Tab-separated table of C-alpha atoms and ligand atoms in Angstrom:
chain	number	residue	atom	x	y	z
A	19	MET	CA	29.796	-2.127	28.500
A	20	LYS	CA	26.742	-2.459	26.285
A	21	VAL	CA	24.350	-5.291	25.481
A	22	ILE	CA	22.757	-4.892	22.056
A	23	GLY	CA	20.179	-7.243	20.527
A	24	GLY	CA	19.494	-7.479	16.807
A	25	SER	CA	15.944	-7.833	15.441
A	26	SER	CA	15.668	-11.529	16.276
A	27	SER	CA	16.802	-11.214	19.876
A	28	GLU	CA	15.592	-7.837	21.164
A	29	ALA	CA	13.539	-9.339	23.984
A	30	LEU	CA	16.347	-11.717	24.932
A	31	ALA	CA	18.858	-8.834	25.010
A	32	THR	CA	16.508	-6.865	27.270
A	33	LYS	CA	16.358	-9.833	29.675
A	34	VAL	CA	20.146	-10.274	29.610
A	35	ALA	CA	20.666	-6.560	30.287
A	36	ARG	CA	18.169	-6.716	33.164
A	37	GLU	CA	20.076	-9.666	34.683
A	38	LEU	CA	23.148	-7.437	34.562
A	39	GLY	CA	21.314	-4.474	36.097
A	40	MET	CA	21.372	-2.293	32.995
A	41	GLU	CA	19.321	-1.361	29.926
A	42	SER	CA	19.935	-2.864	26.516
A	43	GLY	CA	21.430	-0.656	23.797
A	44	LYS	CA	19.209	0.673	21.059
A	45	LEU	CA	19.303	0.268	17.292
A	46	GLU	CA	17.192	1.660	14.500
A	47	VAL	CA	16.459	-1.006	11.911
A	48	LYS	CA	14.114	-0.440	8.990
A	49	ARG	CA	13.707	-1.161	5.315
A	50	PHE	CA	14.121	1.189	2.418
A	51	PRO	CA	11.220	1.122	-0.058
A	52	ASP	CA	13.277	-1.107	-2.373
A	53	GLY	CA	13.641	-3.752	0.332
A	54	GLU	CA	17.209	-2.950	1.368
A	55	LYS	CA	17.922	-2.860	5.089
A	56	TYR	CA	18.881	0.293	7.034
A	57	LEU	CA	20.634	-0.019	10.368
A	58	ARG	CA	21.815	2.654	12.786
A	59	VAL	CA	23.475	2.183	16.184
A	60	LEU	CA	21.909	4.660	18.618
A	61	GLU	CA	24.585	4.231	21.297
A	62	ASP	CA	28.022	5.635	21.953
A	63	VAL	CA	30.119	2.471	22.063
A	64	LYS	CA	33.570	4.076	21.881
A	65	GLY	CA	35.937	2.166	24.174
A	66	GLU	CA	33.119	-0.054	25.470
A	67	ASP	CA	32.964	-3.846	25.324
A	68	VAL	CA	29.821	-4.754	23.396
A	69	ALA	CA	27.851	-7.986	23.685
A	70	VAL	CA	25.822	-8.479	20.502
A	71	ILE	CA	22.932	-10.938	20.713
A	72	GLN	CA	21.427	-12.096	17.446
A	73	SER	CA	19.887	-15.502	16.927
A	74	ILE	CA	20.069	-16.479	13.278
A	75	ASN	CA	16.799	-18.339	13.216
A	76	ARG	CA	13.571	-18.253	11.219
A	77	THR	CA	14.706	-15.958	8.397
A	78	PRO	CA	18.393	-16.865	8.519
A	79	ASP	CA	19.607	-15.026	5.424
A	80	GLU	CA	18.025	-11.750	6.491
A	81	LEU	CA	19.185	-12.040	10.102
A	82	LEU	CA	22.700	-13.027	9.118
A	83	PHE	CA	22.954	-9.989	6.861
A	84	GLU	CA	21.661	-7.750	9.645
A	85	TYR	CA	24.286	-9.275	11.963
A	86	LEU	CA	27.015	-8.402	9.446
A	87	LEU	CA	25.770	-4.811	9.114
A	88	LEU	CA	25.559	-4.457	12.895
A	89	VAL	CA	28.985	-5.799	13.808
A	90	ASP	CA	30.748	-4.071	10.907
A	91	THR	CA	29.197	-0.776	12.030
A	92	LEU	CA	30.032	-1.343	15.694
A	93	LYS	CA	33.654	-2.082	14.829
A	94	ASP	CA	33.851	1.226	12.921
A	95	LEU	CA	32.660	3.049	16.038
A	96	GLY	CA	35.755	2.101	18.061
A	97	PRO	CA	34.496	-0.290	20.755
A	98	GLY	CA	36.769	-2.131	23.198
A	99	SER	CA	35.631	-5.468	21.796
A	100	VAL	CA	32.604	-7.038	20.128
A	101	VAL	CA	31.662	-10.426	21.574
A	102	SER	CA	28.753	-12.101	19.827
A	103	PHE	CA	26.135	-14.405	21.225
A	104	ILE	CA	24.418	-16.300	18.411
A	105	PRO	CA	22.005	-18.466	20.423
A	106	TYR	CA	20.673	-20.325	17.366
A	107	PHE	CA	23.295	-20.718	14.702
A	108	ALA	CA	21.649	-21.565	11.392
A	109	TYR	CA	23.381	-23.492	8.643
A	110	ALA	CA	25.388	-25.636	11.086
A	111	ARG	CA	23.680	-28.768	9.736
A	112	GLN	CA	25.178	-28.230	6.258
A	113	ASP	CA	28.655	-28.990	7.546
A	114	GLU	CA	29.544	-31.455	4.809
A	115	ARG	CA	29.207	-31.812	1.049
A	116	PHE	CA	26.627	-34.613	1.011
A	117	ASN	CA	26.343	-34.394	-2.812
A	118	PRO	CA	28.984	-33.118	-5.245
A	119	GLY	CA	28.871	-29.364	-5.740
A	120	GLU	CA	26.915	-28.510	-2.602
A	121	ALA	CA	27.718	-25.346	-0.662
A	122	LEU	CA	29.526	-25.895	2.631
A	123	SER	CA	27.179	-23.406	4.272
A	124	PHE	CA	28.532	-23.817	7.808
A	125	LYS	CA	32.010	-22.798	6.646
A	126	THR	CA	30.766	-19.878	4.542
A	127	VAL	CA	28.641	-18.450	7.365
A	128	SER	CA	31.507	-18.782	9.846
A	129	LYS	CA	33.856	-16.954	7.471
A	130	LEU	CA	31.347	-14.119	7.041
A	131	ILE	CA	30.941	-13.738	10.802
A	132	GLU	CA	34.693	-13.504	11.238
A	133	SER	CA	35.104	-11.160	8.268
A	134	VAL	CA	33.320	-8.244	9.988
A	135	GLY	CA	35.670	-8.352	12.961
A	136	THR	CA	33.718	-10.348	15.570
A	137	ASP	CA	36.271	-10.742	18.367
A	138	GLU	CA	34.770	-13.795	20.056
A	139	ILE	CA	31.668	-15.896	19.562
A	140	TYR	CA	29.326	-17.828	21.843
A	141	THR	CA	26.698	-20.228	20.511
A	142	ILE	CA	24.196	-22.348	22.440
A	143	ASP	CA	23.816	-26.051	21.657
A	144	MET	CA	25.069	-25.461	18.147
A	145	HIS	CA	24.494	-28.457	15.910
A	146	GLN	CA	27.787	-30.322	16.032
A	147	HIS	CA	27.576	-33.607	14.281
A	148	ARG	CA	30.390	-34.183	11.874
A	149	VAL	CA	32.105	-30.988	13.088
A	150	LEU	CA	32.614	-31.850	16.739
A	151	LYS	CA	33.974	-28.609	18.155
A	152	SER	CA	33.211	-24.970	17.354
A	153	THR	CA	36.975	-24.401	17.404
A	154	ASP	CA	37.248	-26.624	14.305
A	155	VAL	CA	35.239	-24.058	12.329
A	156	PHE	CA	36.102	-20.658	13.796
A	157	LYS	CA	39.522	-19.064	13.847
A	158	ILE	CA	38.375	-16.572	16.509
A	159	PRO	CA	37.826	-17.743	20.118
A	160	SER	CA	34.540	-19.664	20.196
A	161	HIS	CA	32.470	-21.379	22.854
A	162	ASN	CA	29.390	-23.555	22.686
A	163	LEU	CA	27.188	-23.295	25.788
A	164	SER	CA	24.354	-25.647	26.680
A	165	ALA	CA	20.826	-24.780	27.745
A	166	MET	CA	20.130	-28.385	28.749
A	167	PRO	CA	20.673	-27.866	32.518
A	168	LEU	CA	18.174	-24.954	32.433
A	169	LEU	CA	15.656	-27.115	30.543
A	170	ALA	CA	16.119	-30.041	32.930
A	171	ASP	CA	15.597	-27.721	35.922
A	172	PHE	CA	12.354	-26.483	34.357
A	173	ILE	CA	11.126	-30.034	33.758
A	174	GLN	CA	12.045	-30.968	37.323
A	175	ARG	CA	10.011	-28.034	38.691
A	176	THR	CA	6.971	-28.579	36.468
A	177	GLY	CA	6.961	-32.144	35.119
A	178	ASN	CA	6.559	-34.208	38.302
A	179	LEU	CA	8.526	-37.082	36.734
A	180	GLN	CA	8.435	-40.485	38.462
A	181	LYS	CA	11.391	-42.835	37.866
A	182	PRO	CA	12.589	-40.587	35.017
A	183	LEU	CA	14.578	-41.884	32.071
A	184	VAL	CA	16.271	-39.417	29.701
A	185	ILE	CA	16.425	-40.323	26.009
A	186	GLY	CA	18.286	-38.629	23.161
A	187	PRO	CA	16.812	-39.573	19.769
A	188	ASP	CA	20.199	-40.002	18.058
A	189	ALA	CA	23.877	-40.444	18.813
A	190	GLU	CA	24.590	-36.717	18.669
A	191	ALA	CA	22.037	-36.129	21.439
A	192	GLU	CA	24.198	-38.080	23.904
A	193	GLN	CA	25.762	-34.828	25.147
A	194	TRP	CA	22.342	-33.330	25.955
A	195	ALA	CA	20.874	-36.533	27.389
A	196	ARG	CA	23.881	-36.826	29.697
A	197	LEU	CA	23.583	-33.234	30.923
A	198	ALA	CA	19.831	-33.552	31.552
A	199	ALA	CA	20.235	-36.938	33.280
A	200	GLU	CA	22.949	-35.535	35.553
A	201	ARG	CA	20.630	-32.717	36.540
A	202	LEU	CA	17.715	-35.112	37.184
A	203	ASP	CA	20.059	-37.566	38.906
A	204	THR	CA	18.947	-40.470	36.726
A	205	ASP	CA	20.007	-42.674	33.803
A	206	TYR	CA	19.931	-42.010	30.061
A	207	ASP	CA	20.365	-43.631	26.683
A	208	VAL	CA	20.296	-42.595	23.035
A	209	PHE	CA	18.591	-44.142	20.030
A	210	GLU	CA	20.109	-44.816	16.618
A	211	LYS	CA	18.773	-42.590	13.869
A	212	LYS	CA	19.021	-42.791	10.102
A	213	ARG	CA	17.764	-39.795	8.136
A	214	LEU	CA	15.750	-40.832	5.073
A	215	GLY	CA	14.903	-37.297	3.888
A	216	SER	CA	14.348	-33.799	5.283
A	217	GLU	CA	11.094	-34.913	6.960
A	218	ASN	CA	11.601	-38.643	7.495
A	219	VAL	CA	13.841	-40.525	9.874
A	220	GLN	CA	14.168	-44.124	10.988
A	221	ILE	CA	14.924	-44.685	14.667
A	222	ARG	CA	15.967	-47.819	16.542
A	223	PRO	CA	16.272	-48.253	20.316
A	224	ARG	CA	19.411	-49.533	22.008
A	225	LYS	CA	19.638	-50.780	25.611
A	226	ALA	CA	17.271	-48.654	27.686
A	227	ASN	CA	13.711	-49.797	28.300
A	228	ALA	CA	11.028	-47.221	29.071
A	229	LYS	CA	8.507	-49.664	30.599
A	230	ASP	CA	6.687	-47.975	33.502
A	231	ARG	CA	9.016	-44.971	33.401
A	232	ASP	CA	8.361	-41.289	32.908
A	233	VAL	CA	10.577	-40.262	30.015
A	234	LEU	CA	12.196	-36.978	29.075
A	235	VAL	CA	13.240	-36.845	25.403
A	236	VAL	CA	15.857	-34.164	24.718
A	237	ASP	CA	17.235	-32.781	21.468
A	238	ASP	CA	18.926	-29.626	20.217
A	239	ILE	CA	16.392	-28.748	17.497
A	240	ILE	CA	12.772	-29.582	16.782
A	241	SER	CA	12.130	-28.659	13.183
A	242	THR	CA	9.512	-30.838	11.438
A	243	GLY	CA	9.010	-32.892	14.620
A	244	GLY	CA	9.691	-36.109	12.666
A	245	THR	CA	12.564	-37.190	14.935
A	246	ILE	CA	10.613	-36.693	18.158
A	247	VAL	CA	7.474	-38.409	16.820
A	248	GLU	CA	9.464	-41.528	15.866
A	249	ALA	CA	11.147	-41.556	19.289
A	250	LEU	CA	7.745	-41.275	21.019
A	251	LYS	CA	6.377	-44.227	19.026
A	252	ILE	CA	9.208	-46.452	20.264
A	253	LEU	CA	8.965	-45.273	23.871
A	254	PHE	CA	5.187	-45.776	24.074
A	255	SER	CA	5.514	-49.217	22.432
A	256	GLN	CA	7.964	-50.101	25.236
A	257	GLY	CA	5.376	-49.076	27.837
A	258	ALA	CA	6.475	-45.559	28.860
A	259	ARG	CA	4.024	-44.009	31.334
A	260	LYS	CA	4.403	-40.370	30.396
A	261	ILE	CA	6.708	-38.533	27.999
A	262	ASP	CA	7.889	-34.936	28.192
A	263	VAL	CA	10.007	-33.357	25.459
A	264	ALA	CA	12.635	-30.615	25.775
A	265	CYS	CA	14.671	-28.927	23.070
A	266	THR	CA	16.942	-25.918	23.001
A	267	HIS	CA	15.828	-24.539	19.625
A	268	PRO	CA	12.084	-24.826	18.913
A	269	ILE	CA	12.247	-24.019	15.213
A	270	LEU	CA	8.852	-25.757	14.856
A	271	ALA	CA	7.997	-25.926	11.174
A	272	VAL	CA	4.263	-25.669	10.487
A	273	GLY	CA	2.375	-28.510	12.172
A	274	ALA	CA	5.370	-29.862	14.139
A	275	LEU	CA	3.968	-29.138	17.588
A	276	ASP	CA	0.557	-30.647	16.730
A	277	LYS	CA	2.266	-33.796	15.468
A	278	ILE	CA	4.223	-34.167	18.699
A	279	TYR	CA	1.179	-33.679	20.950
A	280	GLU	CA	-0.862	-36.042	18.757
A	281	ALA	CA	1.897	-38.633	19.200
A	282	GLY	CA	1.207	-38.455	22.950
A	283	ALA	CA	3.739	-36.030	24.471
A	284	LYS	CA	2.518	-34.535	27.754
A	285	ASN	CA	4.654	-31.372	27.888
A	286	VAL	CA	6.889	-29.880	25.205
A	287	VAL	CA	9.293	-27.130	26.191
A	288	GLY	CA	11.959	-25.089	24.432
A	289	THR	CA	14.021	-21.959	25.033
A	290	ASP	CA	13.896	-18.427	23.676
A	291	THR	CA	16.863	-18.914	21.325
A	292	VAL	CA	13.949	-19.208	18.872
A	293	PRO	CA	10.851	-17.413	20.189
A	294	SER	CA	7.896	-19.837	19.975
A	295	PRO	CA	4.713	-20.854	21.830
A	296	ILE	CA	6.773	-23.320	23.910
A	297	SER	CA	9.725	-21.024	24.733
A	298	PHE	CA	9.124	-21.250	28.492
A	299	VAL	CA	12.815	-21.260	29.405
A	300	SER	CA	15.011	-18.233	28.830
A	301	VAL	CA	18.704	-18.516	28.045
A	302	ALA	CA	19.230	-14.990	29.438
A	303	PRO	CA	20.835	-16.227	32.709
A	304	LEU	CA	23.281	-18.370	30.703
A	305	ILE	CA	24.360	-15.426	28.538
A	306	ALA	CA	24.498	-12.994	31.473
A	307	GLU	CA	26.715	-15.421	33.399
A	308	GLN	CA	29.226	-15.529	30.529
A	309	ILE	CA	29.245	-11.750	30.221
A	310	ARG	CA	30.029	-11.520	33.943
A	311	LYS	CA	32.798	-14.110	33.558
A	312	GLU	CA	34.286	-12.240	30.573
A	313	GLY	CA	34.639	-9.191	32.842
A	314	PHE	CA	33.296	-6.750	30.222
A	315	ARG	CA	34.139	-3.079	30.721
B	402	R5P	C1	19.549	-33.516	13.877
B	402	R5P	O1	20.346	-34.444	14.007
B	402	R5P	C2	19.077	-32.696	15.030
B	402	R5P	O2	19.791	-32.986	16.202
B	402	R5P	C3	17.579	-32.863	15.265
B	402	R5P	O3	17.324	-34.183	15.718
B	402	R5P	C4	16.819	-32.579	14.011
B	402	R5P	O4	17.228	-31.357	13.461
B	402	R5P	C5	15.333	-32.561	14.256
B	402	R5P	O5	14.697	-32.318	13.052
B	402	R5P	P1	13.200	-32.759	12.823
B	402	R5P	O6	12.372	-32.151	13.928
B	402	R5P	O7	12.859	-32.188	11.481
B	402	R5P	O8	13.170	-34.262	12.831
């Protein structure tokens, strides 16, 4: 078997391969002078099961195209199977036509991924809001893993939380708040969120009260930081003692991290699905575990 990382996930692929006691497969990726991409697989993959790891993150269009080149090429080289790990799956938020004539980007990207012959796909905490299951979008076998237990373990080791309360900033975050709370053996709640624009949200609390509690706020993505900042305002106004923040995908648009620290967060942590200054938790063990379970040859 081979583990091959695309440009966005080379370091992650190296870690996954190390967990499996092997070296990651090599690619040559460069640009022609006119800006077109060149890709060459430097491995003999004939008859081998290949795990491709490519987060489609900060430059999604470029990384998606590279993914298509990579998997199409691998499939031509006669592998056993190509199973893809797309730790951050861009475009999942455009899963509906909010205004007439809009592209259904989630559907288009999924079709492209299938079109090159991907045999099976794994994502990690993929944004699932209106589309509730990856199997509603993909025709190929698909699985959505969660990094939340790994993040909660990290917070438990480093955060020294007293009487912790886990909060998800919106209804969709219930799944992550529940997982983190289970791991921390404590209670959780979610807020109600209304999006007013790409950078502005309105958040209202529900039952939980953060008075005199250490709080862990969890979400799938931090992009502009607007959601987390609004959640922090509510929690501090309720009397929270200390607030830590954990997210799977630290996209972190310019200024987001500063805004969150200025709003009073003590620690902010994310994973390496999107490499960032707060990517202290690696999803490599999660991916390696699935590869072991798949019984790759
Ligand atoms: C949306 O519902 C997601 O789960 C996140 O809450 C959202 O993407 C965060 O975006 P921002 O950091 O820009 O508020």
